[in-house]
PDB file of C-alpha atoms in Angstrom:
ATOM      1  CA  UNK L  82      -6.398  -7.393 -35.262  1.00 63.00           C
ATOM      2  CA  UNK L  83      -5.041 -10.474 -33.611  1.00 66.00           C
ATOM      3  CA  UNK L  84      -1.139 -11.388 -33.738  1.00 73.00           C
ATOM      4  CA  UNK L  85       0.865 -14.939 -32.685  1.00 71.00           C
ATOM      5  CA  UNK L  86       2.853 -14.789 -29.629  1.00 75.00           C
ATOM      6  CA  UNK L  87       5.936 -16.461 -29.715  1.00 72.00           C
ATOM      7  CA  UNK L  88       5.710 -19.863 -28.217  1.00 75.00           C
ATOM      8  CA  UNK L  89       6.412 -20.319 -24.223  1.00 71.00           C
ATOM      9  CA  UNK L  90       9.196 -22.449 -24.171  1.00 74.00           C
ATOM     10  CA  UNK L  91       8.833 -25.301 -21.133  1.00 77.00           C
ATOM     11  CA  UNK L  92      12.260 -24.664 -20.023  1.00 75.00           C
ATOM     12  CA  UNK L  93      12.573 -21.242 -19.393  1.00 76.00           C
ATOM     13  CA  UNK L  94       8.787 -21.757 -17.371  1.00 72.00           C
ATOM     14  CA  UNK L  95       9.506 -24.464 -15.241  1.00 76.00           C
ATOM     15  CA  UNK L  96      13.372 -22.858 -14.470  1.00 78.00           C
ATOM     16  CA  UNK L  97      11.611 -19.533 -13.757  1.00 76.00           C
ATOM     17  CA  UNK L  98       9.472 -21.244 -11.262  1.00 77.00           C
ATOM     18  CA  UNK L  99      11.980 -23.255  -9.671  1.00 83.00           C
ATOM     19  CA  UNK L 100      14.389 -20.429  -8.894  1.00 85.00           C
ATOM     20  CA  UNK L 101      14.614 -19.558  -4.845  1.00 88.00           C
ATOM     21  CA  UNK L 102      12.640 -16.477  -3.958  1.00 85.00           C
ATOM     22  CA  UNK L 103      13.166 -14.771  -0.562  1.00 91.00           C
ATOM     23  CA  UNK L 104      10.765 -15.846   1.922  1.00 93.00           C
ATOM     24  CA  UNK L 105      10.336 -12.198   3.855  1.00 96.00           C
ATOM     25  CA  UNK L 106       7.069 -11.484   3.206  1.00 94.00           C
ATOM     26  CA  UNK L 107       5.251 -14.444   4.265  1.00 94.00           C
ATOM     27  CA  UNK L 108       7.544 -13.983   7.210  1.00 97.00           C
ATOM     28  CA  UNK L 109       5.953 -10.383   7.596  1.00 97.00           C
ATOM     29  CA  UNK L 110       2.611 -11.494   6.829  1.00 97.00           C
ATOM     30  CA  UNK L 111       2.417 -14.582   9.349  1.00 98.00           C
ATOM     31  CA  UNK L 112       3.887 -12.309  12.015  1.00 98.00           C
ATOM     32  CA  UNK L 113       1.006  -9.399  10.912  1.00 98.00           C
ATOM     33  CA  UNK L 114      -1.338 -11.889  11.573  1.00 98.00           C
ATOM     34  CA  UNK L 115      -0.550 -14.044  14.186  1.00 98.00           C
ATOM     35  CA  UNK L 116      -0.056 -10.192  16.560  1.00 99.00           C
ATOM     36  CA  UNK L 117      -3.451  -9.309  15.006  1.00 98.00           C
ATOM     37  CA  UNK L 118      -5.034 -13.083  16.028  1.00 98.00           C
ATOM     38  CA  UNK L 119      -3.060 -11.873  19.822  1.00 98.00           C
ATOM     39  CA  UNK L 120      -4.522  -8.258  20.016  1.00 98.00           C
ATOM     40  CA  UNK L 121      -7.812  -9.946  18.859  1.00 96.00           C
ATOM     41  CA  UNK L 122      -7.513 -12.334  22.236  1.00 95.00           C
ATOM     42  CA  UNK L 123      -6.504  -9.945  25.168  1.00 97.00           C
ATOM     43  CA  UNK L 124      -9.433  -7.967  23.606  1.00 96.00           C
ATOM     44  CA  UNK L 125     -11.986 -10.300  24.016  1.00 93.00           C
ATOM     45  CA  UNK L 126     -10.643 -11.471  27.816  1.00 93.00           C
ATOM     46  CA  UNK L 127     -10.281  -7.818  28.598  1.00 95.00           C
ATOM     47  CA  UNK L 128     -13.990  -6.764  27.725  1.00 94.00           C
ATOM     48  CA  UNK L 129     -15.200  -9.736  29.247  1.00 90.00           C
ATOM     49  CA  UNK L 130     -16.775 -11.126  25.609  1.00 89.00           C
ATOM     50  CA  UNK L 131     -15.464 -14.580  26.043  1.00 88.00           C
ATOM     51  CA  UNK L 132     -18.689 -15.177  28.739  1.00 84.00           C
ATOM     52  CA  UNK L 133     -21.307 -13.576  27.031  1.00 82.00           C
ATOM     53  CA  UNK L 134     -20.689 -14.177  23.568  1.00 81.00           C
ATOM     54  CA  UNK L 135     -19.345 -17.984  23.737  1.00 77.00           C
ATOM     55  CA  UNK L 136     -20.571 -19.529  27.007  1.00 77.00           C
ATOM     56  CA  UNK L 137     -23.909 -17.974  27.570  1.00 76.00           C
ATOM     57  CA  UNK L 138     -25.702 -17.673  24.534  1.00 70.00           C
ATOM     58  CA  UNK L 139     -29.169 -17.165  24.641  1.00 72.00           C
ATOM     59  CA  UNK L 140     -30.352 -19.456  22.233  1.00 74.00           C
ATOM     60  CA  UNK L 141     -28.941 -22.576  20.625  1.00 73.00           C
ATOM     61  CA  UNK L 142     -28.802 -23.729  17.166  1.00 75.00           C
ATOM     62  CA  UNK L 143     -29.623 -27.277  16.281  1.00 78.00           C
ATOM     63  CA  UNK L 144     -29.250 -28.933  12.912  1.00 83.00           C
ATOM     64  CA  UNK L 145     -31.894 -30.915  11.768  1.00 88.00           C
ATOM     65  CA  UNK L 146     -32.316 -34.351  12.778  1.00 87.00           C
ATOM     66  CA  UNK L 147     -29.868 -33.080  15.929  1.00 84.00           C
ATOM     67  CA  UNK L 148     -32.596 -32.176  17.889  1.00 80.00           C
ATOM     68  CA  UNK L 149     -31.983 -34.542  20.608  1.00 85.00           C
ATOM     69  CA  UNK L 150     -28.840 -33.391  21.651  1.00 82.00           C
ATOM     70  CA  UNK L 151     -28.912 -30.117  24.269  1.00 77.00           C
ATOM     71  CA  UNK L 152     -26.053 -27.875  25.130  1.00 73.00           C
ATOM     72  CA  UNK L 153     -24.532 -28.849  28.633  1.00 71.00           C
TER      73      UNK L 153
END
């Protein structure tokens, strides 16, 4: 069986979502990521994978109608 809800009133909504809320955990996440996007990095120089997987690639991909332009 279905019941009403009460009715959402607009100013208790748009006060709710214009209170200040602590910015910590995007802090925590953007710091997370940005030592993950680092490890990431010195990984790839330390293995050598920034050579062989970016600049020498064994094949090239063209789109079509791009044919006419060749990697350098």
């Amino acid at each position: 069986m279905l019941t009403a809800t009460a009715p959402v009133d607009r100013a208790d909504a748009t006060s709710s979502g214009l209170r200040p809320v602590s910015s910590a955990s995007l802090e925590a996440l953007r710091i997370a990521f940005g030592l993950l996007g680092a490890a990431s990095a010195v990984r790839f120089l330390a293995r050598g994978w920034v050579g062989s997987l970016h600049l020498d690639p064994a094949h090239h991909l063209t789109y079509p109608g791009f044919d006419w332009v060749a990697p350098l």
